[in-house]
Amino acid sequence: MVVEKEGTIIPKAPYDFVKTLTFLRKFPPSKEEQARNTYTKAIMIDNQVILFELFSKGDIEKPQLIYRLYSDTDMTNERIAEAIKRISFFLSLYDDLNPFYRLSKTDPTFYPICQRLYGYHQVKFLTAFENACWAILSQRTPVHLARSIKNELASAFGKSIKRKNCTHIAFPEPQHVLNAQEDEVLKVVRSERKVNYILSAAKRFAEVPNTFLMEEDY
């Protein structure tokens, strides 16, 4: 039985969810994760898979994002709060762009570009480890092939959740990759050099919590 939770996130205005979806549709690792007006993705938090759905209820100057969380097991308040924190970080929902917009008015060349992208907040990867894996897999590799291998990596070592007859796969945490046999990783990645890079990255990322990478000072 799938547990469902719903709530509202108030991004820092201006925020345009349509521009977020537009970017995600064009970004190879995120293709096929969004419908026309919604975004759906599975994440893993301390070995629990949580599926989130997002859609906009507000407007650019008074934005509201409705979230729905789903999991096969009960979600504690702490786990829900962590999921919301991950979503907010992933979409840069709380970034204050107003000083940037004011500064852009002093640059006649850049200002039209800034106006065209008004309300867009920079989309990130959900975790630094996923970002590192994509950087490794996409080296000297056609984008469509790198995306396919990344999806295979998630299928092999991540976890999944089903909703409405669709299977959503959460990218593995570093320890899940480290727990696998090296030849299993090689079978997916098909490059000894990249396997070494991924395992080295997994070892380092496993040494620090994700919150450290998100919140600590540079």
PDB file of C-alpha atoms in Angstrom:
ATOM      1  CA  MET A   1       0.000   0.000   0.000  1.00  0.00           C
ATOM      2  CA  VAL A   2       1.393   3.391  -0.999  1.00  0.00           C
ATOM      3  CA  VAL A   3       1.450   6.098   1.674  1.00  0.00           C
ATOM      4  CA  GLU A   4       0.634   9.598   0.389  1.00  0.00           C
ATOM      5  CA  LYS A   5       1.403  13.026   1.853  1.00  0.00           C
ATOM      6  CA  GLU A   6       0.550  16.410   0.341  1.00  0.00           C
ATOM      7  CA  GLY A   7       1.576  19.970   1.083  1.00  0.00           C
ATOM      8  CA  THR A   8       2.652  23.323  -0.319  1.00  0.00           C
ATOM      9  CA  ILE A   9       6.076  24.864  -0.882  1.00  0.00           C
ATOM     10  CA  ILE A  10       6.352  28.638  -1.296  1.00  0.00           C
ATOM     11  CA  PRO A  11       9.356  29.404  -3.538  1.00  0.00           C
ATOM     12  CA  LYS A  12      11.156  32.731  -3.377  1.00  0.00           C
ATOM     13  CA  ALA A  13       9.494  34.999  -5.949  1.00  0.00           C
ATOM     14  CA  PRO A  14       9.809  35.442  -8.815  1.00  0.00           C
ATOM     15  CA  TYR A  15       9.566  31.766  -9.684  1.00  0.00           C
ATOM     16  CA  ASP A  16       8.292  30.251 -12.935  1.00  0.00           C
ATOM     17  CA  PHE A  17       7.621  26.510 -12.760  1.00  0.00           C
ATOM     18  CA  VAL A  18       7.010  26.405 -16.510  1.00  0.00           C
ATOM     19  CA  LYS A  19      10.623  27.460 -17.108  1.00  0.00           C
ATOM     20  CA  THR A  20      11.775  24.738 -14.731  1.00  0.00           C
ATOM     21  CA  LEU A  21       9.852  22.132 -16.710  1.00  0.00           C
ATOM     22  CA  THR A  22      11.186  23.538 -19.981  1.00  0.00           C
ATOM     23  CA  PHE A  23      14.754  23.138 -18.765  1.00  0.00           C
ATOM     24  CA  LEU A  24      14.144  19.616 -17.463  1.00  0.00           C
ATOM     25  CA  ARG A  25      12.641  18.523 -20.776  1.00  0.00           C
ATOM     26  CA  LYS A  26      15.825  19.600 -22.549  1.00  0.00           C
ATOM     27  CA  PHE A  27      18.303  18.292 -19.965  1.00  0.00           C
ATOM     28  CA  PRO A  28      19.247  14.720 -20.979  1.00  0.00           C
ATOM     29  CA  PRO A  29      19.437  13.135 -17.483  1.00  0.00           C
ATOM     30  CA  SER A  30      15.944  14.453 -16.643  1.00  0.00           C
ATOM     31  CA  LYS A  31      14.057  13.601 -19.811  1.00  0.00           C
ATOM     32  CA  GLU A  32      10.934  11.454 -19.446  1.00  0.00           C
ATOM     33  CA  GLU A  33      10.402  12.560 -15.831  1.00  0.00           C
ATOM     34  CA  GLN A  34       7.821  15.245 -16.534  1.00  0.00           C
ATOM     35  CA  ALA A  35       4.354  15.479 -17.999  1.00  0.00           C
ATOM     36  CA  ARG A  36       2.879  18.638 -19.460  1.00  0.00           C
ATOM     37  CA  ASN A  37       2.411  20.503 -16.169  1.00  0.00           C
ATOM     38  CA  THR A  38       3.906  18.199 -13.546  1.00  0.00           C
ATOM     39  CA  TYR A  39       7.261  16.793 -12.559  1.00  0.00           C
ATOM     40  CA  THR A  40       7.665  13.348 -11.018  1.00  0.00           C
ATOM     41  CA  LYS A  41      10.834  11.799  -9.636  1.00  0.00           C
ATOM     42  CA  ALA A  42      11.902   9.134  -7.167  1.00  0.00           C
ATOM     43  CA  ILE A  43      14.538   9.880  -4.564  1.00  0.00           C
ATOM     44  CA  MET A  44      16.240   7.780  -1.927  1.00  0.00           C
ATOM     45  CA  ILE A  45      16.655   9.052   1.619  1.00  0.00           C
ATOM     46  CA  ASP A  46      18.429   6.748   4.074  1.00  0.00           C
ATOM     47  CA  ASN A  47      17.410   3.688   2.078  1.00  0.00           C
ATOM     48  CA  GLN A  48      13.738   4.714   1.794  1.00  0.00           C
ATOM     49  CA  VAL A  49      12.381   5.451  -1.675  1.00  0.00           C
ATOM     50  CA  ILE A  50      10.075   8.456  -1.888  1.00  0.00           C
ATOM     51  CA  LEU A  51       8.317   9.506  -5.065  1.00  0.00           C
ATOM     52  CA  PHE A  52       7.449  13.176  -5.400  1.00  0.00           C
ATOM     53  CA  GLU A  53       5.063  14.917  -7.773  1.00  0.00           C
ATOM     54  CA  LEU A  54       5.091  18.684  -8.237  1.00  0.00           C
ATOM     55  CA  PHE A  55       2.688  21.058  -9.914  1.00  0.00           C
ATOM     56  CA  SER A  56       2.191  24.805  -9.766  1.00  0.00           C
ATOM     57  CA  LYS A  57      -0.805  26.487  -8.184  1.00  0.00           C
ATOM     58  CA  GLY A  58       0.389  30.096  -8.011  1.00  0.00           C
ATOM     59  CA  ASP A  59       1.918  32.527 -10.479  1.00  0.00           C
ATOM     60  CA  ILE A  60       5.384  33.959 -11.064  1.00  0.00           C
ATOM     61  CA  GLU A  61       5.107  36.734  -8.475  1.00  0.00           C
ATOM     62  CA  LYS A  62       3.151  34.652  -5.932  1.00  0.00           C
ATOM     63  CA  PRO A  63       4.402  31.139  -6.563  1.00  0.00           C
ATOM     64  CA  GLN A  64       3.082  28.022  -4.898  1.00  0.00           C
ATOM     65  CA  LEU A  65       4.192  24.481  -5.599  1.00  0.00           C
ATOM     66  CA  ILE A  66       1.970  21.623  -4.538  1.00  0.00           C
ATOM     67  CA  TYR A  67       3.899  18.490  -3.662  1.00  0.00           C
ATOM     68  CA  ARG A  68       2.671  14.949  -3.224  1.00  0.00           C
ATOM     69  CA  LEU A  69       4.935  12.371  -1.635  1.00  0.00           C
ATOM     70  CA  TYR A  70       4.476   8.627  -2.005  1.00  0.00           C
ATOM     71  CA  SER A  71       6.287   5.734  -0.370  1.00  0.00           C
ATOM     72  CA  ASP A  72       5.748   2.022   0.190  1.00  0.00           C
ATOM     73  CA  THR A  73       6.433   2.513   3.903  1.00  0.00           C
ATOM     74  CA  ASP A  74       5.390   5.112   6.462  1.00  0.00           C
ATOM     75  CA  MET A  75       7.131   8.480   6.210  1.00  0.00           C
ATOM     76  CA  THR A  76       8.162  10.118   9.469  1.00  0.00           C
ATOM     77  CA  ASN A  77       7.891  13.883   9.863  1.00  0.00           C
ATOM     78  CA  GLU A  78      11.682  14.042   9.744  1.00  0.00           C
ATOM     79  CA  ARG A  79      11.771  12.076   6.496  1.00  0.00           C
ATOM     80  CA  ILE A  80       9.092  14.305   4.950  1.00  0.00           C
ATOM     81  CA  ALA A  81      11.042  17.409   5.984  1.00  0.00           C
ATOM     82  CA  GLU A  82      14.204  15.977   4.421  1.00  0.00           C
ATOM     83  CA  ALA A  83      12.343  15.202   1.180  1.00  0.00           C
ATOM     84  CA  ILE A  84      11.063  18.779   0.999  1.00  0.00           C
ATOM     85  CA  LYS A  85      14.576  20.076   1.679  1.00  0.00           C
ATOM     86  CA  ARG A  86      15.945  17.926  -1.152  1.00  0.00           C
ATOM     87  CA  ILE A  87      13.258  19.152  -3.554  1.00  0.00           C
ATOM     88  CA  SER A  88      13.854  22.791  -2.609  1.00  0.00           C
ATOM     89  CA  PHE A  89      17.606  22.415  -3.083  1.00  0.00           C
ATOM     90  CA  PHE A  90      17.178  20.523  -6.361  1.00  0.00           C
ATOM     91  CA  LEU A  91      15.080  23.328  -7.887  1.00  0.00           C
ATOM     92  CA  SER A  92      16.779  26.230  -6.027  1.00  0.00           C
ATOM     93  CA  LEU A  93      13.349  27.285  -4.780  1.00  0.00           C
ATOM     94  CA  TYR A  94      14.640  29.615  -2.072  1.00  0.00           C
ATOM     95  CA  ASP A  95      17.304  31.414  -4.110  1.00  0.00           C
ATOM     96  CA  ASP A  96      16.758  35.185  -3.986  1.00  0.00           C
ATOM     97  CA  LEU A  97      17.336  36.430  -7.529  1.00  0.00           C
ATOM     98  CA  ASN A  98      16.138  39.998  -6.983  1.00  0.00           C
ATOM     99  CA  PRO A  99      19.636  41.484  -6.416  1.00  0.00           C
ATOM    100  CA  PHE A 100      20.749  39.714  -9.594  1.00  0.00           C
ATOM    101  CA  TYR A 101      17.825  41.160 -11.551  1.00  0.00           C
ATOM    102  CA  ARG A 102      18.575  44.671 -10.297  1.00  0.00           C
ATOM    103  CA  LEU A 103      22.214  44.296 -11.306  1.00  0.00           C
ATOM    104  CA  SER A 104      21.231  43.020 -14.766  1.00  0.00           C
ATOM    105  CA  LYS A 105      19.548  46.352 -15.515  1.00  0.00           C
ATOM    106  CA  THR A 106      23.002  47.943 -15.648  1.00  0.00           C
ATOM    107  CA  ASP A 107      24.050  45.629 -18.494  1.00  0.00           C
ATOM    108  CA  PRO A 108      22.183  46.485 -21.725  1.00  0.00           C
ATOM    109  CA  THR A 109      23.483  43.370 -23.476  1.00  0.00           C
ATOM    110  CA  PHE A 110      22.590  40.897 -20.770  1.00  0.00           C
ATOM    111  CA  TYR A 111      19.339  42.494 -19.585  1.00  0.00           C
ATOM    112  CA  PRO A 112      17.165  41.148 -22.475  1.00  0.00           C
ATOM    113  CA  ILE A 113      18.435  37.634 -21.756  1.00  0.00           C
ATOM    114  CA  CYS A 114      17.636  38.067 -18.088  1.00  0.00           C
ATOM    115  CA  GLN A 115      14.129  39.217 -18.936  1.00  0.00           C
ATOM    116  CA  ARG A 116      13.581  36.217 -21.179  1.00  0.00           C
ATOM    117  CA  LEU A 117      14.568  33.878 -18.347  1.00  0.00           C
ATOM    118  CA  TYR A 118      12.715  35.837 -15.656  1.00  0.00           C
ATOM    119  CA  GLY A 119      11.541  33.520 -12.911  1.00  0.00           C
ATOM    120  CA  TYR A 120      13.851  30.638 -13.767  1.00  0.00           C
ATOM    121  CA  HIS A 121      15.737  29.200 -10.785  1.00  0.00           C
ATOM    122  CA  GLN A 122      18.761  27.025 -11.543  1.00  0.00           C
ATOM    123  CA  VAL A 123      17.977  23.307 -11.549  1.00  0.00           C
ATOM    124  CA  LYS A 124      20.589  21.042  -9.972  1.00  0.00           C
ATOM    125  CA  PHE A 125      21.017  17.323  -9.494  1.00  0.00           C
ATOM    126  CA  LEU A 126      19.304  15.937  -6.405  1.00  0.00           C
ATOM    127  CA  THR A 127      22.632  14.840  -4.931  1.00  0.00           C
ATOM    128  CA  ALA A 128      26.267  15.651  -5.554  1.00  0.00           C
ATOM    129  CA  PHE A 129      26.954  11.948  -6.059  1.00  0.00           C
ATOM    130  CA  GLU A 130      24.456  11.726  -8.920  1.00  0.00           C
ATOM    131  CA  ASN A 131      26.055  14.845 -10.402  1.00  0.00           C
ATOM    132  CA  ALA A 132      29.508  13.267 -10.170  1.00  0.00           C
ATOM    133  CA  CYS A 133      28.297  10.054 -11.803  1.00  0.00           C
ATOM    134  CA  TRP A 134      26.769  11.986 -14.692  1.00  0.00           C
ATOM    135  CA  ALA A 135      30.012  13.947 -15.159  1.00  0.00           C
ATOM    136  CA  ILE A 136      31.955  10.678 -15.324  1.00  0.00           C
ATOM    137  CA  LEU A 137      29.527   8.826 -17.583  1.00  0.00           C
ATOM    138  CA  SER A 138      29.191  11.688 -20.056  1.00  0.00           C
ATOM    139  CA  GLN A 139      32.947  12.039 -20.630  1.00  0.00           C
ATOM    140  CA  ARG A 140      33.756  11.344 -24.306  1.00  0.00           C
ATOM    141  CA  THR A 141      30.394   9.616 -24.667  1.00  0.00           C
ATOM    142  CA  PRO A 142      27.360  10.577 -26.769  1.00  0.00           C
ATOM    143  CA  VAL A 143      24.713  12.111 -24.541  1.00  0.00           C
ATOM    144  CA  HIS A 144      22.021   9.570 -25.404  1.00  0.00           C
ATOM    145  CA  LEU A 145      24.374   6.692 -24.516  1.00  0.00           C
ATOM    146  CA  ALA A 146      25.483   8.349 -21.265  1.00  0.00           C
ATOM    147  CA  ARG A 147      21.831   8.796 -20.283  1.00  0.00           C
ATOM    148  CA  SER A 148      21.113   5.148 -21.064  1.00  0.00           C
ATOM    149  CA  ILE A 149      24.041   3.972 -18.926  1.00  0.00           C
ATOM    150  CA  LYS A 150      23.002   6.278 -16.085  1.00  0.00           C
ATOM    151  CA  ASN A 151      19.514   4.772 -16.189  1.00  0.00           C
ATOM    152  CA  GLU A 152      21.007   1.268 -16.177  1.00  0.00           C
ATOM    153  CA  LEU A 153      23.148   2.211 -13.177  1.00  0.00           C
ATOM    154  CA  ALA A 154      20.046   3.390 -11.332  1.00  0.00           C
ATOM    155  CA  SER A 155      18.116   0.239 -12.252  1.00  0.00           C
ATOM    156  CA  ALA A 156      20.941  -2.052 -11.169  1.00  0.00           C
ATOM    157  CA  PHE A 157      21.855  -0.454  -7.852  1.00  0.00           C
ATOM    158  CA  GLY A 158      19.031   1.928  -6.957  1.00  0.00           C
ATOM    159  CA  LYS A 159      15.532   1.190  -5.700  1.00  0.00           C
ATOM    160  CA  SER A 160      12.123   1.651  -7.257  1.00  0.00           C
ATOM    161  CA  ILE A 161       8.521   2.473  -6.453  1.00  0.00           C
ATOM    162  CA  LYS A 162       5.407   1.868  -8.543  1.00  0.00           C
ATOM    163  CA  ARG A 163       2.535   4.263  -9.045  1.00  0.00           C
ATOM    164  CA  LYS A 164      -0.235   4.157 -11.652  1.00  0.00           C
ATOM    165  CA  ASN A 165       1.414   1.194 -13.389  1.00  0.00           C
ATOM    166  CA  CYS A 166       4.661   3.150 -13.802  1.00  0.00           C
ATOM    167  CA  THR A 167       7.943   2.186 -12.179  1.00  0.00           C
ATOM    168  CA  HIS A 168      10.034   5.095 -10.905  1.00  0.00           C
ATOM    169  CA  ILE A 169      13.663   4.405 -10.029  1.00  0.00           C
ATOM    170  CA  ALA A 170      15.642   6.357  -7.448  1.00  0.00           C
ATOM    171  CA  PHE A 171      19.326   6.906  -8.166  1.00  0.00           C
ATOM    172  CA  PRO A 172      21.465   4.868  -5.747  1.00  0.00           C
ATOM    173  CA  GLU A 173      23.194   6.322  -2.749  1.00  0.00           C
ATOM    174  CA  PRO A 174      26.999   5.939  -2.699  1.00  0.00           C
ATOM    175  CA  GLN A 175      26.928   2.976  -0.316  1.00  0.00           C
ATOM    176  CA  HIS A 176      24.653   0.988  -2.624  1.00  0.00           C
ATOM    177  CA  VAL A 177      27.249   1.223  -5.383  1.00  0.00           C
ATOM    178  CA  LEU A 178      30.056   0.332  -2.982  1.00  0.00           C
ATOM    179  CA  ASN A 179      28.129  -2.736  -1.822  1.00  0.00           C
ATOM    180  CA  ALA A 180      28.076  -4.088  -5.374  1.00  0.00           C
ATOM    181  CA  GLN A 181      30.802  -6.251  -6.870  1.00  0.00           C
ATOM    182  CA  GLU A 182      33.158  -4.341  -9.135  1.00  0.00           C
ATOM    183  CA  ASP A 183      32.412  -6.652 -12.060  1.00  0.00           C
ATOM    184  CA  GLU A 184      28.695  -5.912 -11.622  1.00  0.00           C
ATOM    185  CA  VAL A 185      29.391  -2.193 -11.965  1.00  0.00           C
ATOM    186  CA  LEU A 186      31.647  -2.860 -14.958  1.00  0.00           C
ATOM    187  CA  LYS A 187      28.869  -4.821 -16.658  1.00  0.00           C
ATOM    188  CA  VAL A 188      26.692  -1.694 -16.527  1.00  0.00           C
ATOM    189  CA  VAL A 189      29.268   1.041 -17.131  1.00  0.00           C
ATOM    190  CA  ARG A 190      31.343  -0.900 -19.690  1.00  0.00           C
ATOM    191  CA  SER A 191      34.531   1.061 -18.981  1.00  0.00           C
ATOM    192  CA  GLU A 192      37.130   0.070 -16.379  1.00  0.00           C
ATOM    193  CA  ARG A 193      38.398   3.640 -16.163  1.00  0.00           C
ATOM    194  CA  LYS A 194      34.929   5.034 -15.463  1.00  0.00           C
ATOM    195  CA  VAL A 195      34.191   2.248 -12.979  1.00  0.00           C
ATOM    196  CA  ASN A 196      37.298   3.248 -11.022  1.00  0.00           C
ATOM    197  CA  TYR A 197      36.180   6.885 -11.082  1.00  0.00           C
ATOM    198  CA  ILE A 198      32.654   6.041  -9.941  1.00  0.00           C
ATOM    199  CA  LEU A 199      33.804   3.749  -7.131  1.00  0.00           C
ATOM    200  CA  SER A 200      36.341   6.334  -5.954  1.00  0.00           C
ATOM    201  CA  ALA A 201      33.638   9.006  -5.970  1.00  0.00           C
ATOM    202  CA  ALA A 202      31.222   6.705  -4.135  1.00  0.00           C
ATOM    203  CA  LYS A 203      33.827   6.016  -1.453  1.00  0.00           C
ATOM    204  CA  ARG A 204      34.424   9.720  -0.852  1.00  0.00           C
ATOM    205  CA  PHE A 205      30.761  10.714  -0.922  1.00  0.00           C
ATOM    206  CA  ALA A 206      29.910   7.892   1.494  1.00  0.00           C
ATOM    207  CA  GLU A 207      32.247   9.463   4.042  1.00  0.00           C
ATOM    208  CA  VAL A 208      30.138  12.610   4.473  1.00  0.00           C
ATOM    209  CA  PRO A 209      26.370  13.110   4.796  1.00  0.00           C
ATOM    210  CA  ASN A 210      24.484  14.738   1.952  1.00  0.00           C
ATOM    211  CA  THR A 211      23.481  17.578   4.292  1.00  0.00           C
ATOM    212  CA  PHE A 212      27.155  18.491   4.723  1.00  0.00           C
ATOM    213  CA  LEU A 213      27.545  18.954   0.977  1.00  0.00           C
ATOM    214  CA  MET A 214      24.334  20.983   0.785  1.00  0.00           C
ATOM    215  CA  GLU A 215      24.716  23.243   3.801  1.00  0.00           C
ATOM    216  CA  GLU A 216      28.309  23.651   4.963  1.00  0.00           C
ATOM    217  CA  ASP A 217      30.358  26.742   4.208  1.00  0.00           C
ATOM    218  CA  TYR A 218      32.751  26.666   1.280  1.00  0.00           C
TER     219      TYR A 218
END
